[in-house]
């Protein structure tokens, strides 16, 4: 919830660093530094200082944003795919030119190391480029008539309409860019709501699009009370599609709201990724790869590896290697050059991590390292490795979304595949093996949207990214990410008389 505070609080202003931008909403072509929903502070998770004050949209601004998106759609859809491509390429040029500055904003508000933030900004530009390129090839098709009297039968692919997009705080540039890149490339207008915890870097991306020539009405940005913003925008008659990245709980709620208006919906939800370390795996390589994959962004990654199933003879060596790697990580502010793991993104995450650990330990789990808040100020939680985690506890079933790894041993591959699939989630999944047959079997049998064998890099601009089961449906990125913002239309033209 928003911690509303007064604009007149001098203590709050004193602690604002100059590198963090002034926060504003973009509604109906105007940047608003004040709005009818009040304000809330944006906090630096590395030292708990206030970075800025975020204006919050109320009903007036939300209605204005949706109406603006309706107008913006009519302008933007008229441009050819090539014209849209040219504008979007200009936007990504601006993103690359400003990458360091945008990354600094991202690190201040979200906490991840600056190098990770910089990679996020440049990868986001690549994602938008890929979508803008693909949009030039959004072909329809001609279908031969089956009866006389017909001149042509065409299947057209058209933009679905104004989109409402909601993104979380863990990738404050990448996740908005996935949605904005595809929607705008396809010819849709957008109202985007970034997470209120991390609005600054998304504002900077929106500036790049607008300065590049996206019509002001085609791109609105609002923040506010999340439940109010989402229910208002989804119910608004102008909005034709909703794209949501976030938790399963909120994803289901928004899905129900979309169903009421029969609105297209793409939910990209949480994960509980398994990693199978097989009998024939190179265990040293598996450990070396798993440490950065697990603790990147302090584990706040939807496809982050969580449940490690290790062939029993390798278990002790794997556990030992992972624990040593976790303990060696340098924690610190993302803006410090030698930091390897930053803080959690907000205070609530710390409490949640502790609840996950304490419940599991209370039910018999063993802590191999970490398990508690770090001594330093800021929202730091120690990299944590646990084993003997009972099936019944939350950690075994629910995404911790933090720096916690859970280890278990297995004896036979069938058993490991069964354990990997025994989850309501199905987003990322990984395995280590040197056997080609095993690699193909795992690729075939694991129930997940993305499977990485001997590799954690499943999130790339050209590859579709999405979940199975309660992790969602539909995809972002790749050609499929673009098609998600289009609708088909069949046009039959008969002989006039
Ligand atoms: P969340 O569901 O609480 O919030 C996500 C976004 O939805 C935020 O912008 C939030 O403000 C907004 N929101 C809209 N309506 C809301 C409502 N009625 N109530 C609350 N929030 C509402 O998720 P979070 O904790 O911010 O993000 C973490 C989750 O996102 C994790 O589950 C993670 O796995 C998931 N995630 C998924 C992907 C993916 O691509 N599948 C990528 C990143 C994160």
Coordinates of C-alpha atoms and ligand atoms in Angstrom, one line a residue:
X1 CA 0.0 0.0 0.0
X2 CA 1.0 3.6 -0.5
X3 CA 2.7 5.3 2.5
X4 CA 1.3 8.7 1.8
X5 CA 3.3 11.6 3.0
X6 CA 3.1 15.3 2.8
X7 CA 4.7 17.2 0.0
X8 CA 5.7 19.8 2.6
X9 CA 7.8 17.5 4.7
X10 CA 11.2 19.2 4.7
X11 CA 13.1 16.1 6.1
X12 CA 12.0 14.2 3.1
X13 CA 13.2 16.7 0.6
X14 CA 16.6 17.0 2.3
X15 CA 17.4 13.4 1.7
X16 CA 16.7 13.4 -2.1
X17 CA 19.8 12.8 -4.1
X18 CA 20.2 15.0 -7.2
X19 CA 20.7 12.1 -9.6
X20 CA 17.1 10.8 -9.1
X21 CA 14.7 12.4 -11.5
X22 CA 11.6 14.4 -10.6
X23 CA 8.7 12.0 -10.7
X24 CA 5.7 12.6 -12.8
X25 CA 2.8 10.8 -14.5
X26 CA 2.2 11.1 -18.2
X27 CA -1.5 11.6 -18.9
X28 CA -3.2 12.9 -22.0
X29 CA 0.0 14.4 -23.4
X30 CA 1.0 16.2 -20.1
X31 CA 3.6 15.4 -17.5
X32 CA 1.8 15.8 -14.2
X33 CA 3.9 16.4 -11.0
X34 CA 0.7 16.6 -9.0
X35 CA -2.4 14.4 -9.2
X36 CA -5.6 13.8 -7.4
X37 CA -4.5 10.6 -5.6
X38 CA -1.9 12.3 -3.4
X39 CA 1.8 11.3 -3.2
X40 CA 4.0 8.5 -1.9
X41 CA 7.7 8.4 -1.3
X42 CA 10.0 6.2 -3.3
X43 CA 12.6 4.6 -1.1
X44 CA 16.2 3.7 -1.8
X45 CA 16.4 0.1 -0.5
X46 CA 20.1 0.2 0.1
X47 CA 19.9 2.9 2.8
X48 CA 16.2 3.4 3.3
X49 CA 16.4 7.1 2.3
X50 CA 13.7 8.9 0.4
X51 CA 14.5 9.3 -3.2
X52 CA 11.5 11.3 -4.4
X53 CA 7.8 11.8 -4.2
X54 CA 5.6 10.0 -6.6
X55 CA 2.3 11.7 -7.6
X56 CA -0.6 9.2 -7.6
X57 CA -3.4 9.1 -10.1
X58 CA -7.0 9.3 -8.9
X59 CA -10.2 8.6 -10.9
X60 CA -9.8 11.8 -12.9
X61 CA -6.3 11.0 -14.2
X62 CA -7.2 7.3 -14.8
X63 CA -10.2 8.2 -17.0
X64 CA -8.1 10.8 -18.8
X65 CA -5.4 8.3 -19.5
X66 CA -7.8 5.7 -20.9
X67 CA -9.5 8.3 -23.1
X68 CA -6.1 9.6 -24.2
X69 CA -5.1 6.0 -25.2
X70 CA -8.3 5.7 -27.3
X71 CA -7.3 8.9 -29.2
X72 CA -3.7 7.8 -29.4
X73 CA -4.6 4.4 -30.9
X74 CA -6.4 6.1 -33.8
X75 CA -3.3 8.2 -34.6
X76 CA -0.6 5.5 -34.0
X77 CA -2.3 2.7 -35.8
X78 CA -2.5 4.8 -39.0
X79 CA 1.3 4.8 -39.3
X80 CA 2.9 2.1 -41.4
X81 CA 5.0 -0.6 -39.6
X82 CA 8.1 1.0 -41.2
X83 CA 7.2 4.5 -39.8
X84 CA 6.6 2.9 -36.4
X85 CA 9.9 1.0 -36.7
X86 CA 11.8 4.3 -37.4
X87 CA 10.3 6.0 -34.3
X88 CA 11.0 3.0 -32.1
X89 CA 14.6 2.7 -33.3
X90 CA 15.0 6.4 -32.4
X91 CA 13.7 5.6 -28.9
X92 CA 16.2 2.7 -28.5
X93 CA 19.0 5.0 -29.7
X94 CA 18.1 7.4 -26.9
X95 CA 17.9 4.5 -24.4
X96 CA 21.4 3.4 -25.4
X97 CA 22.8 7.0 -25.3
X98 CA 21.3 7.5 -21.8
X99 CA 21.9 3.9 -20.6
X100 CA 24.2 4.9 -17.7
X101 CA 21.9 7.5 -16.4
X102 CA 18.9 5.3 -16.6
X103 CA 20.8 2.4 -15.0
X104 CA 21.8 4.8 -12.1
X105 CA 18.1 5.6 -11.5
X106 CA 17.2 1.9 -11.7
X107 CA 19.9 1.0 -9.1
X108 CA 18.9 3.8 -6.8
X109 CA 15.2 2.8 -6.6
X110 CA 15.5 -1.0 -7.0
X111 CA 18.9 -1.9 -5.5
X112 CA 20.5 -4.2 -8.1
X113 CA 24.2 -3.7 -8.9
X114 CA 24.9 -1.0 -11.4
X115 CA 26.4 -3.5 -13.9
X116 CA 23.2 -5.6 -13.8
X117 CA 21.1 -2.4 -14.2
X118 CA 23.2 -1.3 -17.2
X119 CA 22.7 -4.7 -18.9
X120 CA 19.0 -4.5 -18.2
X121 CA 18.8 -1.2 -20.1
X122 CA 20.7 -2.3 -23.1
X123 CA 18.9 -5.7 -23.3
X124 CA 15.6 -3.8 -23.1
X125 CA 16.6 -1.7 -26.1
X126 CA 17.4 -4.9 -28.0
X127 CA 14.0 -6.4 -27.1
X128 CA 12.2 -3.3 -28.4
X129 CA 14.4 -3.4 -31.6
X130 CA 13.5 -7.0 -32.2
X131 CA 9.8 -6.3 -31.9
X132 CA 9.9 -3.3 -34.1
X133 CA 11.8 -5.3 -36.8
X134 CA 9.3 -8.2 -36.5
X135 CA 6.4 -5.9 -36.9
X136 CA 7.5 -5.1 -40.4
X137 CA 6.8 -8.7 -41.2
X138 CA 3.3 -9.0 -39.7
X139 CA 1.9 -10.6 -42.8
X140 CA -1.7 -11.6 -43.4
X141 CA -2.6 -14.2 -46.0
X142 CA -4.8 -14.8 -49.0
X143 CA -7.1 -17.8 -48.9
X144 CA -8.5 -19.1 -52.2
X145 CA -12.3 -18.9 -52.5
X146 CA -14.2 -22.2 -52.3
X147 CA -17.2 -20.9 -54.2
X148 CA -17.6 -18.7 -57.3
X149 CA -18.5 -15.0 -57.0
X150 CA -15.6 -14.1 -54.6
X151 CA -12.8 -11.8 -55.6
X152 CA -10.6 -12.2 -52.6
X153 CA -10.4 -13.7 -49.1
X154 CA -7.8 -12.0 -46.9
X155 CA -6.8 -12.7 -43.3
X156 CA -5.5 -9.4 -41.9
X157 CA -3.5 -9.0 -38.7
X158 CA -4.4 -5.8 -36.9
X159 CA -3.4 -4.1 -33.6
X160 CA -5.8 -5.2 -30.8
X161 CA -6.4 -1.6 -29.5
X162 CA -5.5 0.4 -26.4
X163 CA -3.6 -1.7 -23.9
X164 CA -3.4 -1.5 -20.1
X165 CA 0.0 -2.8 -18.8
X166 CA 1.1 -3.5 -15.3
X167 CA 4.6 -4.3 -14.2
X168 CA 6.4 -5.2 -11.0
X169 CA 9.5 -3.8 -9.4
X170 CA 12.1 -6.5 -10.0
X171 CA 13.0 -5.5 -13.6
X172 CA 11.7 -1.9 -13.7
X173 CA 13.1 -1.3 -17.3
X174 CA 13.0 -4.7 -18.9
X175 CA 9.4 -5.6 -18.1
X176 CA 7.9 -2.3 -19.2
X177 CA 10.1 -2.5 -22.4
X178 CA 8.7 -5.9 -23.2
X179 CA 5.2 -4.6 -23.1
X180 CA 5.8 -1.2 -24.6
X181 CA 8.0 -2.5 -27.4
X182 CA 5.5 -5.2 -28.6
X183 CA 2.4 -3.1 -28.1
X184 CA 3.7 0.0 -29.9
X185 CA 5.4 -2.0 -32.7
X186 CA 2.1 -3.7 -33.4
X187 CA 0.3 -0.3 -33.5
X188 CA -1.4 -0.3 -30.1
X189 CA -1.5 2.6 -27.7
X190 CA -0.7 1.9 -24.0
X191 CA -1.5 3.0 -20.5
X192 CA 1.4 1.6 -18.4
X193 CA 1.5 1.3 -14.6
X194 CA 4.9 0.6 -13.3
X195 CA 5.4 -0.6 -9.7
X196 CA 5.1 2.4 -7.3
X197 CA 8.3 1.2 -5.6
X198 CA 10.3 1.8 -8.8
X199 CA 8.7 4.3 -11.1
X200 CA 11.7 6.5 -12.0
X201 CA 13.4 4.3 -14.6
X202 CA 10.2 3.5 -16.4
X203 CA 9.5 7.3 -16.6
X204 CA 12.9 7.7 -18.2
X205 CA 12.0 5.0 -20.8
X206 CA 8.7 6.6 -21.5
X207 CA 10.6 9.9 -22.1
X208 CA 12.7 8.2 -24.7
X209 CA 9.6 6.9 -26.6
X210 CA 7.9 10.4 -26.5
X211 CA 11.1 12.3 -27.5
X212 CA 11.5 9.8 -30.4
X213 CA 8.1 10.7 -31.8
X214 CA 5.5 8.4 -30.3
X215 CA 2.4 10.5 -30.2
X216 CA 1.8 11.8 -26.7
X217 CA -1.7 10.3 -26.5
X218 CA -0.4 6.8 -27.5
X219 CA 1.7 6.5 -24.4
X220 CA 0.3 7.2 -20.9
X221 CA 2.0 6.4 -17.6
X222 CA 0.1 6.3 -14.3
X223 CA 0.8 5.2 -10.8
X224 CA -1.6 5.1 -7.9
X225 CA -3.3 2.6 -5.6
X226 CA -2.6 -0.6 -7.6
X227 CA -6.0 -2.2 -7.0
X228 CA -7.8 1.0 -7.9
X229 CA -5.7 1.6 -11.0
X230 CA -6.1 -1.9 -12.4
X231 CA -9.8 -2.3 -11.7
X232 CA -10.5 1.2 -13.2
X233 CA -8.5 0.7 -16.3
X234 CA -9.6 -2.9 -17.0
X235 CA -13.2 -1.9 -16.7
X236 CA -12.8 1.1 -19.0
X237 CA -14.5 0.6 -22.3
X238 CA -11.5 2.0 -24.3
X239 CA -9.1 -0.7 -23.0
X240 CA -9.0 -3.8 -25.3
X241 CA -6.1 -5.7 -23.9
X242 CA -4.4 -6.2 -20.5
X243 CA -0.9 -7.3 -20.1
X244 CA 0.2 -8.1 -16.5
X245 CA 3.5 -9.3 -15.0
X246 CA 3.4 -10.1 -11.3
X247 CA 2.2 -12.5 -8.7
X248 CA -0.2 -15.4 -9.3
X249 CA -2.6 -14.0 -6.7
X250 CA -3.0 -10.6 -8.4
X251 CA -2.8 -12.3 -11.9
X252 CA -5.9 -14.3 -11.1
X253 CA -7.7 -11.3 -9.8
X254 CA -7.0 -9.3 -12.9
X255 CA -8.0 -12.3 -15.1
X256 CA -11.4 -12.3 -13.5
X257 CA -11.8 -8.6 -14.2
X258 CA -10.7 -9.1 -17.8
X259 CA -13.2 -12.0 -18.3
X260 CA -16.1 -9.6 -17.3
X261 CA -15.3 -7.4 -20.3
X262 CA -14.1 -10.3 -22.5
X263 CA -10.8 -8.5 -22.8
X264 CA -7.7 -10.1 -24.1
X265 CA -5.3 -10.9 -21.2
X266 CA -1.7 -12.0 -21.0
X267 CA -0.6 -12.9 -17.5
X268 CA 3.1 -13.4 -16.9
X269 CA 3.2 -14.7 -13.3
X270 CA 5.5 -16.2 -10.7
X271 CA 7.7 -19.3 -10.9
X272 CA 9.3 -21.9 -8.6
X273 CA 12.0 -23.1 -10.9
X274 CA 13.6 -26.6 -10.4
X275 CA 17.2 -27.4 -11.3
X276 CA 18.1 -31.1 -11.8
X277 CA 21.7 -31.9 -11.4
X278 CA 22.0 -35.4 -13.1
X279 CA 24.2 -38.3 -12.5
X280 CA 26.4 -37.5 -15.4
X281 CA 26.5 -33.7 -14.8
X282 CA 29.7 -31.7 -14.6
X283 CA 29.1 -30.7 -10.9
X284 CA 31.7 -28.0 -10.8
X285 CA 30.2 -26.3 -13.8
X286 CA 26.7 -26.7 -12.3
X287 CA 27.8 -25.0 -9.1
X288 CA 29.7 -22.2 -11.0
X289 CA 26.6 -21.5 -13.1
X290 CA 24.1 -21.8 -10.3
X291 CA 25.6 -19.2 -8.0
X292 CA 25.1 -16.1 -10.2
X293 CA 21.8 -17.5 -11.6
X294 CA 20.4 -18.0 -8.1
X295 CA 21.6 -14.7 -6.5
X296 CA 21.3 -12.3 -9.4
X297 CA 19.0 -9.5 -8.5
X298 CA 19.0 -11.0 -4.9
X299 CA 16.9 -13.9 -6.3
X300 CA 14.1 -11.5 -7.2
X301 CA 13.7 -13.0 -10.7
X302 CA 10.6 -14.9 -11.8
X303 CA 12.6 -17.6 -13.5
X304 CA 15.2 -17.8 -10.7
X305 CA 16.4 -21.3 -9.8
X306 CA 14.9 -22.3 -6.4
X307 CA 14.5 -26.1 -6.0
X308 CA 17.8 -27.9 -6.7
X309 CA 17.4 -31.7 -7.1
X310 CA 20.9 -33.2 -7.0
X311 CA 21.8 -36.8 -7.8
X312 CA 22.6 -38.3 -4.4
X313 CA 26.3 -39.1 -4.9
X314 CA 26.9 -35.4 -5.9
X315 CA 24.8 -33.9 -3.2
X316 CA 27.4 -33.1 -0.6
X317 CA 29.8 -31.6 -3.2
X318 CA 27.1 -29.5 -4.7
X319 CA 25.8 -28.3 -1.4
X320 CA 29.3 -27.4 -0.2
X321 CA 30.0 -25.5 -3.5
X322 CA 26.8 -23.6 -3.4
X323 CA 27.2 -22.6 0.2
X324 CA 30.8 -21.4 -0.3
X325 CA 29.7 -19.4 -3.3
X326 CA 26.8 -17.9 -1.4
X327 CA 28.9 -16.9 1.6
X328 CA 31.6 -15.4 -0.7
X329 CA 29.1 -12.9 -2.3
X330 CA 29.8 -9.3 -1.6
X331 CA 26.6 -7.6 -0.4
X332 CA 26.3 -3.8 -0.7
X333 CA 24.6 -0.9 -2.4
X334 CA 24.2 -1.5 -6.1
X335 CA 26.1 1.7 -6.8
X336 CA 29.3 0.3 -5.2
X337 CA 31.5 -1.1 -7.9
X338 CA 32.4 -4.4 -6.0
X339 CA 28.8 -5.3 -5.0
X340 CA 27.6 -8.7 -6.2
X341 CA 24.3 -8.8 -4.5
X342 CA 22.2 -5.7 -3.6
X343 CA 19.3 -5.3 -1.1
X344 CA 15.8 -6.7 -1.5
X345 CA 13.6 -4.1 -3.2
X346 CA 11.5 -3.1 -0.2
X347 CA 10.9 -3.7 3.5
X348 CA 8.0 -6.1 3.0
X349 CA 10.3 -8.5 1.1
X350 CA 12.6 -8.8 4.2
X351 CA 9.7 -9.9 6.4
X352 CA 8.5 -12.3 3.9
X353 CA 11.9 -14.0 3.5
X354 CA 12.1 -14.4 7.3
X355 CA 8.7 -16.0 7.4
X356 CA 9.7 -18.5 4.6
X357 CA 12.8 -19.5 6.5
X358 CA 11.4 -19.6 10.0
X359 CA 8.4 -21.7 9.0
X360 CA 10.6 -24.2 7.2
X361 CA 13.1 -24.4 10.1
X362 CA 10.2 -24.8 12.5
X363 CA 9.0 -27.8 10.4
X364 CA 12.5 -29.5 10.4
X365 CA 14.4 -27.8 7.5
X366 CA 18.2 -27.3 8.0
X367 CA 19.9 -24.0 7.2
X368 CA 23.2 -24.5 5.5
X369 CA 23.9 -20.8 5.4
X370 CA 22.2 -17.4 5.7
X371 CA 18.6 -17.4 6.8
X372 CA 18.4 -13.9 8.3
X373 CA 18.6 -10.2 7.7
X374 CA 22.1 -8.8 7.2
X375 CA 23.5 -6.6 10.0
X376 CA 24.0 -3.6 7.7
X377 CA 21.3 -1.0 7.2
X378 CA 19.1 -1.3 4.2
X379 CA 16.9 -4.2 3.1
X380 CA 19.7 -6.8 2.9
X381 CA 19.0 -10.5 3.4
X382 CA 21.8 -13.0 3.6
X383 CA 22.2 -15.5 0.7
X384 CA 20.5 -18.6 2.0
X385 CA 20.8 -22.3 1.3
X386 CA 18.5 -24.8 2.9
X387 CA 17.9 -28.5 2.8
X388 CA 15.5 -31.1 4.3
X389 CA 12.7 -28.7 3.5
X390 CA 9.4 -30.6 4.2
X391 CA 6.8 -30.8 1.4
X392 CA 4.2 -29.2 3.6
X393 CA 5.9 -25.9 4.2
X394 CA 5.4 -22.7 2.2
X395 CA 9.0 -22.6 0.9
X396 CA 8.5 -26.0 -0.8
X397 CA 5.3 -24.9 -2.6
X398 CA 5.5 -21.1 -3.0
X399 CA 7.9 -18.8 -4.7
X400 CA 10.0 -17.0 -2.1
X401 CA 11.2 -14.4 -4.7
X402 CA 14.4 -13.8 -2.9
X403 CA 17.9 -15.2 -2.2
X404 CA 16.9 -18.6 -0.9
X405 CA 17.9 -21.9 -2.5
X406 CA 16.4 -25.3 -1.5
X407 CA 18.4 -28.5 -2.0
X408 CA 17.2 -32.1 -2.1
X409 CA 18.8 -35.4 -3.2
X410 CA 17.3 -37.8 -5.7
X411 CA 18.2 -41.4 -6.8
X412 CA 16.6 -41.9 -10.2
X413 CA 15.9 -39.5 -13.1
X414 CA 12.1 -40.4 -13.1
X415 CA 11.9 -39.3 -9.5
X416 CA 13.7 -36.0 -10.3
X417 CA 11.3 -35.2 -13.2
X418 CA 8.4 -36.0 -11.0
X419 CA 9.6 -33.7 -8.3
X420 CA 10.3 -30.9 -10.8
X421 CA 6.8 -31.2 -12.2
X422 CA 5.1 -31.4 -8.8
X423 CA 4.3 -27.7 -8.7
X424 CA 1.5 -25.4 -9.6
X425 CA 4.0 -23.2 -11.3
X426 CA 5.7 -23.9 -14.7
X427 CA 7.8 -20.9 -15.7
X428 CA 11.6 -21.6 -15.9
X429 CA 13.2 -25.0 -15.3
X430 CA 16.9 -26.1 -15.6
X431 CA 19.0 -29.2 -15.7
X432 CA 22.7 -30.2 -15.9
X433 CA 23.6 -33.3 -17.9
X434 CA 26.3 -34.3 -20.4
X435 CA 24.1 -37.0 -21.9
X436 CA 22.3 -36.0 -25.1
X437 CA 19.5 -38.4 -24.7
X438 CA 18.8 -37.2 -21.1
X439 CA 19.0 -33.6 -22.3
X440 CA 16.3 -34.3 -24.9
X441 CA 14.2 -36.2 -22.5
X442 CA 14.3 -33.4 -19.9
X443 CA 13.4 -30.8 -22.7
X444 CA 10.4 -33.0 -23.6
X445 CA 9.1 -33.9 -20.2
X446 CA 9.6 -31.0 -17.9
X447 CA 6.4 -28.9 -17.6
X448 CA 7.6 -25.3 -18.0
X449 CA 7.5 -22.5 -20.5
X450 CA 11.3 -22.4 -20.7
X451 CA 13.8 -25.2 -20.1
X452 CA 17.5 -24.5 -19.9
X453 CA 19.9 -27.5 -20.1
X454 CA 23.4 -26.6 -19.0
X455 CA 22.4 -23.0 -19.4
X456 CA 20.4 -20.5 -17.4
X457 CA 20.0 -17.9 -20.3
X458 CA 16.4 -18.6 -21.4
X459 CA 15.3 -15.0 -21.5
X460 CA 16.4 -13.5 -24.8
X461 CA 14.7 -11.0 -27.2
X462 CA 14.2 -13.6 -30.0
X463 CA 12.8 -16.3 -27.8
X464 CA 9.2 -16.5 -26.5
X465 CA 9.1 -16.2 -22.7
X466 CA 6.0 -17.3 -20.8
X467 CA 4.6 -19.7 -18.2
X468 CA 2.6 -22.9 -18.0
X469 CA 0.1 -23.9 -15.4
X470 CA -0.4 -21.1 -12.8
X471 CA 2.7 -19.2 -14.1
X472 CA 0.4 -17.8 -16.8
X473 CA -0.4 -18.1 -20.4
X474 CA 0.8 -16.3 -23.6
X475 CA 4.3 -15.1 -24.2
X476 CA 6.4 -12.0 -24.3
X477 CA 9.4 -11.4 -26.7
X478 CA 10.0 -13.5 -29.8
X479 CA 7.4 -13.3 -32.6
X480 CA 4.7 -14.6 -30.2
X481 CA 5.2 -11.6 -28.0
X482 CA 4.2 -9.4 -30.9
X483 CA 1.3 -11.5 -32.0
X484 CA -0.2 -11.2 -28.5
X485 CA -1.0 -7.5 -29.4
X486 CA -2.8 -8.3 -32.7
X487 CA -6.1 -9.6 -33.7
X488 CA -7.1 -11.4 -36.9
X489 CA -9.7 -10.1 -39.3
X490 CA -11.2 -12.1 -42.2
X491 CA -12.2 -10.0 -45.2
X492 CA -14.2 -11.6 -48.0
X493 CA -14.7 -9.4 -51.1
X494 CA -17.4 -10.7 -53.5
X495 CA -18.1 -9.7 -57.1
X496 CA -20.2 -6.5 -56.9
X497 CA -23.1 -8.0 -58.9
Ligands
LIG1 P1 2.3 -8.1 -7.6 O1 1.4 -9.0 -8.3 O2 2.1 -7.7 -6.2 O3 2.3 -6.7 -8.5 C1 2.7 -6.6 -9.8 C2 2.2 -5.3 -10.4 O4 0.8 -5.3 -10.4 C3 2.6 -4.1 -9.6 O5 2.7 -3.0 -10.5 C4 1.4 -3.8 -8.7 O6 1.3 -2.5 -8.3 C5 0.3 -4.2 -9.8 N1 -1.1 -4.4 -9.4 C6 -2.2 -4.2 -10.2 N2 -3.3 -4.5 -9.6 C7 -3.0 -4.9 -8.4 C8 -3.8 -5.3 -7.3 N3 -5.1 -5.5 -7.4 N4 -3.2 -5.6 -6.2 C9 -1.8 -5.5 -6.1 N5 -1.0 -5.1 -7.1 C10 -1.6 -4.8 -8.2 O7 3.8 -8.7 -7.8 P2 5.1 -8.2 -7.2 O8 5.3 -8.7 -5.9 O9 5.3 -6.7 -7.4 O10 6.2 -8.9 -8.2 C11 6.7 -10.1 -8.0 C12 6.0 -11.2 -8.8 O11 6.1 -10.9 -10.2 C13 6.6 -12.5 -8.6 O12 5.6 -13.4 -8.4 C14 7.4 -12.8 -9.9 O13 7.6 -14.1 -10.2 C15 6.5 -12.1 -10.9 N6 7.2 -11.9 -12.2 C16 6.9 -12.6 -13.2 C17 7.6 -12.4 -14.4 C18 7.2 -13.2 -15.7 O14 7.7 -12.8 -16.8 N7 6.5 -14.3 -15.6 C19 8.6 -11.5 -14.5 C20 8.9 -10.8 -13.3 C21 8.2 -11.0 -12.2

